[in-house]
mmCIF file of C-alpha atoms and ligand atoms in Angstrom:
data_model
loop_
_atom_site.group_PDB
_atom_site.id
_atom_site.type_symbol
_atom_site.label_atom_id
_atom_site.label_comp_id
_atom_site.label_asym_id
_atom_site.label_seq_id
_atom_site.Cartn_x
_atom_site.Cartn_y
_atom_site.Cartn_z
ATOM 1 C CA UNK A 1 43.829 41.393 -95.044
ATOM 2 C CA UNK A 2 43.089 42.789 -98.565
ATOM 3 C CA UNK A 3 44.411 46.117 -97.838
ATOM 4 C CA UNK A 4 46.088 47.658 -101.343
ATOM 5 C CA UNK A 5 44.710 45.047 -103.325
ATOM 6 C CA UNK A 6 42.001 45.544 -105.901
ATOM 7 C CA UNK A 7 39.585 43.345 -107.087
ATOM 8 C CA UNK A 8 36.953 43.009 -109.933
ATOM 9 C CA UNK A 9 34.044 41.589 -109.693
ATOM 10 C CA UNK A 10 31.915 41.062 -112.432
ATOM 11 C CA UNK A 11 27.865 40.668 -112.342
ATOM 12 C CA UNK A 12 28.467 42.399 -108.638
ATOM 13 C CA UNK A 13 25.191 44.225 -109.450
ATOM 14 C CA UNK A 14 23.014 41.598 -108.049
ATOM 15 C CA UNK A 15 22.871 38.676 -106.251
ATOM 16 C CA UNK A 16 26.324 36.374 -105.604
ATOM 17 C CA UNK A 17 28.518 38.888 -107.477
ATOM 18 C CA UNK A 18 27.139 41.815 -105.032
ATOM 19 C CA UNK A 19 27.794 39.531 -102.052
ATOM 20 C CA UNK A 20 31.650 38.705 -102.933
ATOM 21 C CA UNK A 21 32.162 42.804 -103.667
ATOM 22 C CA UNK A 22 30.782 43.132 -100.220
ATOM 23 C CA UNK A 23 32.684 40.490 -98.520
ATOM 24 C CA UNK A 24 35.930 41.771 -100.439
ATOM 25 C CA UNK A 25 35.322 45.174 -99.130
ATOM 26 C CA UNK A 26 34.820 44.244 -95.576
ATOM 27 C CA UNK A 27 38.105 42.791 -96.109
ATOM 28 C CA UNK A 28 39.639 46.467 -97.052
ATOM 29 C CA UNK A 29 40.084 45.281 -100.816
ATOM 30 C CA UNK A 30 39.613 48.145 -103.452
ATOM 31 C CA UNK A 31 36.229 47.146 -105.568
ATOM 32 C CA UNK A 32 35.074 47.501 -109.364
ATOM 33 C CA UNK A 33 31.940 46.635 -109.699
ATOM 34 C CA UNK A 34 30.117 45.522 -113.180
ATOM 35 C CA UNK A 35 26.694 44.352 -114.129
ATOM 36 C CA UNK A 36 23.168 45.753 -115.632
ATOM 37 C CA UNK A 37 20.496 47.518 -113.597
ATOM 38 C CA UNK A 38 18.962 50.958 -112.942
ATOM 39 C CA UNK A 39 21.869 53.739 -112.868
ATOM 40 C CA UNK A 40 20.658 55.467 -109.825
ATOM 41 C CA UNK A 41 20.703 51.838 -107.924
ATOM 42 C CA UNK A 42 23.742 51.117 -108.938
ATOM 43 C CA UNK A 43 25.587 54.373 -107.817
ATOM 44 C CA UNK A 44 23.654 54.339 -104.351
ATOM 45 C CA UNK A 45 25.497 50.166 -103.703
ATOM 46 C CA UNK A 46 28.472 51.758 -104.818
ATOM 47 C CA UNK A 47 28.309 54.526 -102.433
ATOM 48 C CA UNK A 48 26.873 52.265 -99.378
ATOM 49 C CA UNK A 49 29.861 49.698 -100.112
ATOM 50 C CA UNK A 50 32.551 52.718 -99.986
ATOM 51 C CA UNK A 51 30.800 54.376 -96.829
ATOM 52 C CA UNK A 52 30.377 51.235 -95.044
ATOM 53 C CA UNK A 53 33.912 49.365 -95.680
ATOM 54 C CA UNK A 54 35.736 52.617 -96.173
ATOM 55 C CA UNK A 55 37.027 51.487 -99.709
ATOM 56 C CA UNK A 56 37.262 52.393 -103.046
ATOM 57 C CA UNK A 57 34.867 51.123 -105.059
ATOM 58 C CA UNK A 58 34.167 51.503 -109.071
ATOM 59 C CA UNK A 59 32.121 51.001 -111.391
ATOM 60 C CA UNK A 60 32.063 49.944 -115.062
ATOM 61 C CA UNK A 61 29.763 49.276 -117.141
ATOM 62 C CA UNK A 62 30.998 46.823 -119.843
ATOM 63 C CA UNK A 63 29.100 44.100 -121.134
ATOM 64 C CA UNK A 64 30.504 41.076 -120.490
ATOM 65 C CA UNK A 65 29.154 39.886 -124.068
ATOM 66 C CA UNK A 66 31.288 42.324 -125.989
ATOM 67 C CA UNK A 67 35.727 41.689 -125.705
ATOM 68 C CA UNK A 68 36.178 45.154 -126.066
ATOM 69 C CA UNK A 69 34.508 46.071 -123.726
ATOM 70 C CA UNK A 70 35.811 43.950 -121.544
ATOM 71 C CA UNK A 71 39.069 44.663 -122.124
ATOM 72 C CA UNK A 72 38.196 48.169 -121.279
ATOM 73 C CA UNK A 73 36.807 47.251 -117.958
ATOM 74 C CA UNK A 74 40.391 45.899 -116.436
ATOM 75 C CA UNK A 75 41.987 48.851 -118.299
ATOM 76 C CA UNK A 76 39.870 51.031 -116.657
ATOM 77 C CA UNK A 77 40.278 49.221 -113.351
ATOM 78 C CA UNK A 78 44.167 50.123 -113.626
ATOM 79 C CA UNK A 79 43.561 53.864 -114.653
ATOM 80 C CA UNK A 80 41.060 54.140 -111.855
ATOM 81 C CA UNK A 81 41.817 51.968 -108.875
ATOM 82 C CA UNK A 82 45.626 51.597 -109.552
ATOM 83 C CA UNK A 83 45.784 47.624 -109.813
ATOM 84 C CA UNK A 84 44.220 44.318 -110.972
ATOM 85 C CA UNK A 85 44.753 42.117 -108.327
ATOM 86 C CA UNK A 86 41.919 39.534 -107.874
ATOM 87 C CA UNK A 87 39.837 38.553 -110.742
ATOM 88 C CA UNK A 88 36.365 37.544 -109.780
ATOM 89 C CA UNK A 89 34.564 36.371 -113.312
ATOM 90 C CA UNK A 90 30.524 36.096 -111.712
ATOM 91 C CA UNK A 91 28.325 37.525 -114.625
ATOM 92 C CA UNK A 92 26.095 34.548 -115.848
ATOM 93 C CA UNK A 93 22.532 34.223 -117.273
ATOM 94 C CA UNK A 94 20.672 30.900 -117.636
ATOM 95 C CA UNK A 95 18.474 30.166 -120.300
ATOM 96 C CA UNK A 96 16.220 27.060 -119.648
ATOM 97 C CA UNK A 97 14.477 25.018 -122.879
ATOM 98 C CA UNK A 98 14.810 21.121 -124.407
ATOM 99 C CA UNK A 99 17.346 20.753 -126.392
ATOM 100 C CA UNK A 100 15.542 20.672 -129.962
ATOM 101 C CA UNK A 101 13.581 23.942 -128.992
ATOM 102 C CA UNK A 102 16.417 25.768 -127.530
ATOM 103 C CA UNK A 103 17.008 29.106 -129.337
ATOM 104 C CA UNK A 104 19.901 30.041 -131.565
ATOM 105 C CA UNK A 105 20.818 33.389 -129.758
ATOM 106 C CA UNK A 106 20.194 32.193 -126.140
ATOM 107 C CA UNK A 107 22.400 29.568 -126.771
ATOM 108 C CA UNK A 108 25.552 32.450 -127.929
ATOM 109 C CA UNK A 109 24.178 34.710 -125.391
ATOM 110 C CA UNK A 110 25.230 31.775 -122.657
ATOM 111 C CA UNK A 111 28.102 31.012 -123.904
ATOM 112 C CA UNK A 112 29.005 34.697 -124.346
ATOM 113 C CA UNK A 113 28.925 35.557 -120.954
ATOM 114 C CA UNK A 114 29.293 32.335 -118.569
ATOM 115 C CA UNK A 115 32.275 31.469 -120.343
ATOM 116 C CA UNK A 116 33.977 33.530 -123.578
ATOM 117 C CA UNK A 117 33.644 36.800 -121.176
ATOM 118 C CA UNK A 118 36.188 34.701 -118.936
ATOM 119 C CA UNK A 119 38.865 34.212 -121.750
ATOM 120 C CA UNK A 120 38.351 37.331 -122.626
ATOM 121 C CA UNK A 121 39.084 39.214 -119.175
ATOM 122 C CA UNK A 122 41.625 36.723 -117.602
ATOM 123 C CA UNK A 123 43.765 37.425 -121.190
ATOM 124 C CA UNK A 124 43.425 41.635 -120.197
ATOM 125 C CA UNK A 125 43.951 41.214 -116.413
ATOM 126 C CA UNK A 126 47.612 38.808 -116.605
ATOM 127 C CA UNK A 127 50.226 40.658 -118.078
ATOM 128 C CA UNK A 128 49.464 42.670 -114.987
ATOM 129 C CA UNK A 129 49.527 39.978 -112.527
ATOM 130 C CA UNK A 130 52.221 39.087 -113.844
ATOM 131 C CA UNK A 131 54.358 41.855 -113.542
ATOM 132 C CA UNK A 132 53.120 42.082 -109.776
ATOM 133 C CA UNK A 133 53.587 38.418 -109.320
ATOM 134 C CA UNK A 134 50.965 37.731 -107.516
ATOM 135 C CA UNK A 135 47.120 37.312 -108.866
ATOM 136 C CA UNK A 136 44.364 35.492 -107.728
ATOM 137 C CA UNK A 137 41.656 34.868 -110.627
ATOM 138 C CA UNK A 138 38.525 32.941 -109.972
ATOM 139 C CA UNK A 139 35.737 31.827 -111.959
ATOM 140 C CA UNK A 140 32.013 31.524 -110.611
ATOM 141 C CA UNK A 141 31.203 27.993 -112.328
ATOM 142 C CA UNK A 142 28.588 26.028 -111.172
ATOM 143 C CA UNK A 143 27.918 22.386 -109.828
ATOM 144 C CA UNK A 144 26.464 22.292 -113.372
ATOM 145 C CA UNK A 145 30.470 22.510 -114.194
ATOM 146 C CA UNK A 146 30.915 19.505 -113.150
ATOM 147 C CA UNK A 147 27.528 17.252 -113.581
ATOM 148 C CA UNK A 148 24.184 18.270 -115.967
ATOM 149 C CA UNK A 149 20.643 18.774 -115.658
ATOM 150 C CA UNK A 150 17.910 18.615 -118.456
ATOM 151 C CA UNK A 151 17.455 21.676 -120.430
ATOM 152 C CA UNK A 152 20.338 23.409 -119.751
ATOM 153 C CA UNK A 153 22.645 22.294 -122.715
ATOM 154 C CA UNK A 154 23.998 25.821 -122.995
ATOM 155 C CA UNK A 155 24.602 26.674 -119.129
ATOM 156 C CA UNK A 156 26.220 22.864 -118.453
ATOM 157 C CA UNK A 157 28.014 23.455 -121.577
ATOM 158 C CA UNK A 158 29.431 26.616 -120.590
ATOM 159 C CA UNK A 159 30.225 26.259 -116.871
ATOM 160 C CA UNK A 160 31.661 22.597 -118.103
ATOM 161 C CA UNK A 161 34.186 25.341 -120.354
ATOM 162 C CA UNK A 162 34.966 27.461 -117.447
ATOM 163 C CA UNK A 163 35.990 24.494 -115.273
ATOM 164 C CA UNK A 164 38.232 23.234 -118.447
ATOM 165 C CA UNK A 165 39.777 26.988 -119.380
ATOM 166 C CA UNK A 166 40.756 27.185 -115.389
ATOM 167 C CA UNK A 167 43.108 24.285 -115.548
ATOM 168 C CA UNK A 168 44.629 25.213 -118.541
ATOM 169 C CA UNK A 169 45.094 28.845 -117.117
ATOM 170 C CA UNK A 170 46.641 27.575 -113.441
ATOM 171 C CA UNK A 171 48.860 25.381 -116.125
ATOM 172 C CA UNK A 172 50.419 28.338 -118.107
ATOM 173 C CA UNK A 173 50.264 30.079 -114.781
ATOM 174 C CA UNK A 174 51.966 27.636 -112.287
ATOM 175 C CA UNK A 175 54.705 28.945 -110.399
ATOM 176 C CA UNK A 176 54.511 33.106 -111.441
ATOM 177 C CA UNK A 177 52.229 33.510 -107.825
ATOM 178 C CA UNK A 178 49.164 34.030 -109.592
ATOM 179 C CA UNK A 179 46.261 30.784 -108.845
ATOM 180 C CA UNK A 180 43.223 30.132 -110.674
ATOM 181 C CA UNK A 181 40.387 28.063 -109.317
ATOM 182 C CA UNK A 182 36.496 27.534 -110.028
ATOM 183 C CA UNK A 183 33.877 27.912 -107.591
ATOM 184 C CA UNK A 184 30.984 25.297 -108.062
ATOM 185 C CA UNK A 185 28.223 26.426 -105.947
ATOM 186 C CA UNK A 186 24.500 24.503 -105.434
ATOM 187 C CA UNK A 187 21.615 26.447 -105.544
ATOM 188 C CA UNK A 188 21.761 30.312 -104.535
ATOM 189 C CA UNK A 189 18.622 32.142 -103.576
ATOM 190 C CA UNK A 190 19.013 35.125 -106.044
ATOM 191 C CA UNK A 191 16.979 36.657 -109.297
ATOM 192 C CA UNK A 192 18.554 33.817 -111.501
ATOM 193 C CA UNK A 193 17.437 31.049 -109.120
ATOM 194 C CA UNK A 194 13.947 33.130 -108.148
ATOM 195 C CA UNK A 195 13.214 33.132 -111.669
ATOM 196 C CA UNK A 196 13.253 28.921 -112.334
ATOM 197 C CA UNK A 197 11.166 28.583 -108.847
ATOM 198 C CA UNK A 198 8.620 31.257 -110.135
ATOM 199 C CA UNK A 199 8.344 29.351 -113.496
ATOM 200 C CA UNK A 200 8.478 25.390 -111.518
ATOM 201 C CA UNK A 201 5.564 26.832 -109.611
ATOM 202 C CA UNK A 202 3.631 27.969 -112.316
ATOM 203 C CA UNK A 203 3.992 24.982 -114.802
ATOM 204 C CA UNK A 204 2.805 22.551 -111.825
ATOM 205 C CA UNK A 205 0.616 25.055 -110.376
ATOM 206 C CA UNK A 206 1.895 24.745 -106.734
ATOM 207 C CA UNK A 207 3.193 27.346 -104.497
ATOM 208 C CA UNK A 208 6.312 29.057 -104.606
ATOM 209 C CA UNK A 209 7.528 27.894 -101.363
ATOM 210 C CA UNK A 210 6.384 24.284 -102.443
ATOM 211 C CA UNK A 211 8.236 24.842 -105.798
ATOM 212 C CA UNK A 212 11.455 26.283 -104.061
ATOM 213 C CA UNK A 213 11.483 23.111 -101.434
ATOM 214 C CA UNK A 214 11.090 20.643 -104.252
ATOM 215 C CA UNK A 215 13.881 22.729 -106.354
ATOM 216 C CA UNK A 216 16.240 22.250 -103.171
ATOM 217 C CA UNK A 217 15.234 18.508 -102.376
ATOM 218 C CA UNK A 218 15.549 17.369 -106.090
ATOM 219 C CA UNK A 219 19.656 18.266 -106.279
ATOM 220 C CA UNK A 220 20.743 19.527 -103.346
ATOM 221 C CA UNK A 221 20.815 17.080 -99.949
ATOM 222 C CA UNK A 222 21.360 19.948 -97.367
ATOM 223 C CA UNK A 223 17.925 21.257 -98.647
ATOM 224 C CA UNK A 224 19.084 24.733 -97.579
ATOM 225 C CA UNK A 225 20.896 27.186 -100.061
ATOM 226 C CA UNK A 226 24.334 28.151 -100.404
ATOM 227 C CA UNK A 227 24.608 32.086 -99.286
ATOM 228 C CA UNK A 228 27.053 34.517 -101.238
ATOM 229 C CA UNK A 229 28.456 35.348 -98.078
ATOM 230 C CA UNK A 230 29.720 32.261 -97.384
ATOM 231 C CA UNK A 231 31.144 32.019 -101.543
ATOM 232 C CA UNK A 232 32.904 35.506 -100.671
ATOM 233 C CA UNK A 233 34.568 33.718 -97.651
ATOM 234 C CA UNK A 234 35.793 30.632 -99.663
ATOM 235 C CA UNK A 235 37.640 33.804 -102.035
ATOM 236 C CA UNK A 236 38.863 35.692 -99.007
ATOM 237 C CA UNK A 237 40.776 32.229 -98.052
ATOM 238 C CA UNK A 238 41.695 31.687 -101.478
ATOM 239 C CA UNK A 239 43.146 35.135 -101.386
ATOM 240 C CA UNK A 240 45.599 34.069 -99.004
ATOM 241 C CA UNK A 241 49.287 32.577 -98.720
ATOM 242 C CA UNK A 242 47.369 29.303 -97.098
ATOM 243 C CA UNK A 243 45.867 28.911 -100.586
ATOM 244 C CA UNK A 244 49.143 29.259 -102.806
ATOM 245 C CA UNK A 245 48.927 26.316 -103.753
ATOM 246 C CA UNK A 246 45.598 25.144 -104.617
ATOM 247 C CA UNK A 247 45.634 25.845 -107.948
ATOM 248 C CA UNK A 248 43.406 24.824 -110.979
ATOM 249 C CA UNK A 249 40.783 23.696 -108.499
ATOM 250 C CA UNK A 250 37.026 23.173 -108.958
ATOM 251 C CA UNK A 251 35.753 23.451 -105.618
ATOM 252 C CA UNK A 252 32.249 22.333 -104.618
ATOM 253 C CA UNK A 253 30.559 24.697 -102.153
ATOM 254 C CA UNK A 254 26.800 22.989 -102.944
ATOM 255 C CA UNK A 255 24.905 21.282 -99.826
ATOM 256 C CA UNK A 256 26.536 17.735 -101.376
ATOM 257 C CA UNK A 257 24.954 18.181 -104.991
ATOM 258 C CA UNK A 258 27.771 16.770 -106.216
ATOM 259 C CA UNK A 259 28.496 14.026 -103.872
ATOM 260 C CA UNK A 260 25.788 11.820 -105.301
HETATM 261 P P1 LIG B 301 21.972 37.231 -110.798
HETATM 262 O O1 LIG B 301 21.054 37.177 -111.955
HETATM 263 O O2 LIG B 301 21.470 37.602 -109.453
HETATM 264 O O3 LIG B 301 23.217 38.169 -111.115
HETATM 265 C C1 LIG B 301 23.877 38.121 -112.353
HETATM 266 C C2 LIG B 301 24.756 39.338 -112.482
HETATM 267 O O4 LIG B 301 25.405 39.270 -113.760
HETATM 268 C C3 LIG B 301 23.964 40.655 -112.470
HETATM 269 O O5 LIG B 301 24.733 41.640 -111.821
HETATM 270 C C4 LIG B 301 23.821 40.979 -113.955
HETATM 271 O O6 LIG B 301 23.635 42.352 -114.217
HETATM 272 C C5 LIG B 301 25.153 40.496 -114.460
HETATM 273 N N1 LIG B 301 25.189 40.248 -115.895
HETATM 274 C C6 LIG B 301 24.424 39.411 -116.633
HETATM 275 N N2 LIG B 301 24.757 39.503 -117.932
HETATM 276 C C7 LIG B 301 25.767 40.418 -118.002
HETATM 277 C C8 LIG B 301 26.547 40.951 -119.069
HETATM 278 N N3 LIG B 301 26.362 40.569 -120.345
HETATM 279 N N4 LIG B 301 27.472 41.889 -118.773
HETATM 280 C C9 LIG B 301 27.665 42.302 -117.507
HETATM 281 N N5 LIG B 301 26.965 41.828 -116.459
HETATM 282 C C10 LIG B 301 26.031 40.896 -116.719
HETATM 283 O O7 LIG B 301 22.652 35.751 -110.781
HETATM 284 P P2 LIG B 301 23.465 34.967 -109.648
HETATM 285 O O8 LIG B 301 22.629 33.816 -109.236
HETATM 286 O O9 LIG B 301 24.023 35.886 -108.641
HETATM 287 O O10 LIG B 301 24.624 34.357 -110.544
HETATM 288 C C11 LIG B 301 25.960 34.817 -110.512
HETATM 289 C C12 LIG B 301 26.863 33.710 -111.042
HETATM 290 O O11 LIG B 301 26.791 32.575 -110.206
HETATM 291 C C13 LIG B 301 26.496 33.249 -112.446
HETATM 292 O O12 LIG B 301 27.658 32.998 -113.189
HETATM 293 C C14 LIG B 301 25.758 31.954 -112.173
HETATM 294 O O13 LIG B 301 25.834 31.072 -113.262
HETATM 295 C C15 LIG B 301 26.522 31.434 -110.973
HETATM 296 N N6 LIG B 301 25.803 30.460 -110.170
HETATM 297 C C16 LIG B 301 24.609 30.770 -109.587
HETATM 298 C C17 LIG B 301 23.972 29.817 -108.812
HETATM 299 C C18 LIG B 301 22.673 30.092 -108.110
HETATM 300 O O14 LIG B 301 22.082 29.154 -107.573
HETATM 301 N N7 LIG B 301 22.206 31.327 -108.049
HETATM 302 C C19 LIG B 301 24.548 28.545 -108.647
HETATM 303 C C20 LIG B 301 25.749 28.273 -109.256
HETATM 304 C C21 LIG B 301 26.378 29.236 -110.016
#
C-alpha cells in the first residue's frame, strides 16, 4: 500500500518508534530510522527490517534536541531515500519529579525533544510535501496530551504542545493533501514505561509484576497495554485516502484512559 513512499520515523531505535518502522515496512514504505543506542545494534535492525520487508531502510543519527540536526535528518532522507512522505515525530523521554524539585535541564531536555524537535522537523519536511501534494505527518503525543498526572509537569506540558502545534499545522495545511494528526496512546510496555514500573516497585517495595498491574489499573481500564503494532496500524490507515480527511485529530488509542 506504501509502495514509493518514504517515511521517517524518529526514536525508531526502540520501543513504539521501532514498531511503526516495522509496521511501515511490512507495508513496502521506504524507512529512515533515528534514535540513540549501540551502533552495531542499530545497523543489524536496519539490516533485519530491509531483509525481512524487502525495503529501503536508513539511518540517521540526529539528535532530536539539536534543529540542525534535525533539519539534516529530512535533508538527508531526500538525498538518500528520494522523498519525505510520512512524518512520524516518536522520540520522547520522560522525566518524573514534584514540581518544586524538578530539575532545570530535565525540564528543557523534555521539552526539547517531545515537542520543539516536532516544530523543528515538520518546518524541514513541508515545502516537500508540498510540492508532492500529498504528506501525512503525525505526532506520537500521549493521553498525557490531553489529561495530567502528578510529577510530570514537563511531559504533560509538552505532549499538551504537540496536541496544540498539530491543529495549528492541519490549519495552515488544510486542503494542499497533506493531514496532520496526534496519536494519544495509554500505557506501552517499552524501556520508558519499564523504567517508572522498576522505580513504583522499588519505592513501595512490591514486585514488579505487582507494580506493573497497579501502574495499568490506576489509569488505564482495559488493564492491558497498548502494543506498537497496533499504533503502526492506526498510521497505516491514516496513510490512506479513507483518512483524507481527518485532519488535526488527537486520537486516543489508550484502553479508555481518557474516557474517565
Ligand atoms: P523508548 O524509550 O522505548 O524509545 C524512545 C526512542 O526515542 C528511542 O529510540 C530513543 O533513542 C529515542 N530518543 C530519545 N531521545 C532522543 C533524541 N534526543 N534524539 C533522537 N532520538 C531520541 O520510548 P517509547 O515508550 O517507545 O516512547 C516513544 C514515544 O511514545 C515517546 O514520544 C513517548 O512519549 C510516547 N508515548 C509512550 C507511551 C508508553 O506508554 N510507552 C505512552 C504514550 C506516549
Amino acid at each position: 500500500m506504501l509502495k514509493g513512499k518514504v517515511a521517517i520515523v524518529t526514536g525508531s531505535t526502540s520501543g513504539i518508534g521501532l514498531g511503526i518502522a516495522e509496521v511501515l515496512a511490512s507495508q513496502h514504505c521506504d524507512v529512515m530510522m533515528n534514535g540513540f543506542g549501540d551502533e552495531k545494534m542499530i545497523a543489524a535492525l536496519q539490516a533485519r527490517i530491509q531483509r525481512q520487508y524487502k525495503v529501503k531502510v536508513g539511518y540517521h543519527g540526529a539528535d532530536m534536541m539539536q534543529p540542525d540536526e534535525v533539519q539534516a535528518m529530512v535533508k538527508a532522507t531526500r538525498r538518500e531515500l528520494g522523498s519525505v512522505d510520512v512524518l512520524i515525530n516518536n522520540a520522547g523521554i520522560q522525566h518524573v519529579a514534584p514540581l518544586e524539585e524538578f530539575p532545570r535541564a530535565k525540564w528543557d531536555a523534555v521539552i526539547a525533544t517531545n515537542l520543539s524537535a516536532s516544530f523543528h522537523s515538520i518546518q524541514a519536511a513541508i515545502p516537500h510535501m508540498r510540492k508532492k501534494k500529498w504528506g501525512r505527518i503525525i505526532n506520537i503525543a500521549s493521553a498525557h496530551g490531553l489529561v495530567a498526572s502528578k510529577e510530570k509537569s514537563a511531559y504533560v506540558a509538552a505532549k499538551h504542545g504537540l496536541v496544540g502545534l498539530t491543529k495549528v499545522a492541519a490549519l495552515e495545511l488544510a486542503g494542499s493533501g497533506i493531514t496532520c494528526n496526534a496519536i494519544c496512546p495509554g500505557w506501552v510496555l517499552t524501556p520508558l514505561v519499564q523504567k517508572q514500573i522498576e522505580e513504583k516497585a522499588r519505592d513501595k517495595k512490591i514486585k514488579v509484576k505487582e507494580a506493573e498491574h497497579e501502574l495499568l489499573a490506576e489509569k488505564q481500564p482495559s488493564e492491558q497495554f497498548v502494543t506498537p503494532d497496533q499504533i503502526g496500524k492506526l498510521i497505516v490507515f491514516l496513510c490512506t485516502p479513507a483518512a483524507d480527511q481527518i485532519t488535526g485529530a488527537a486520537l486516543s488509542i489508550d484502553g479508555g484512559w481518557t474516557a474517565q
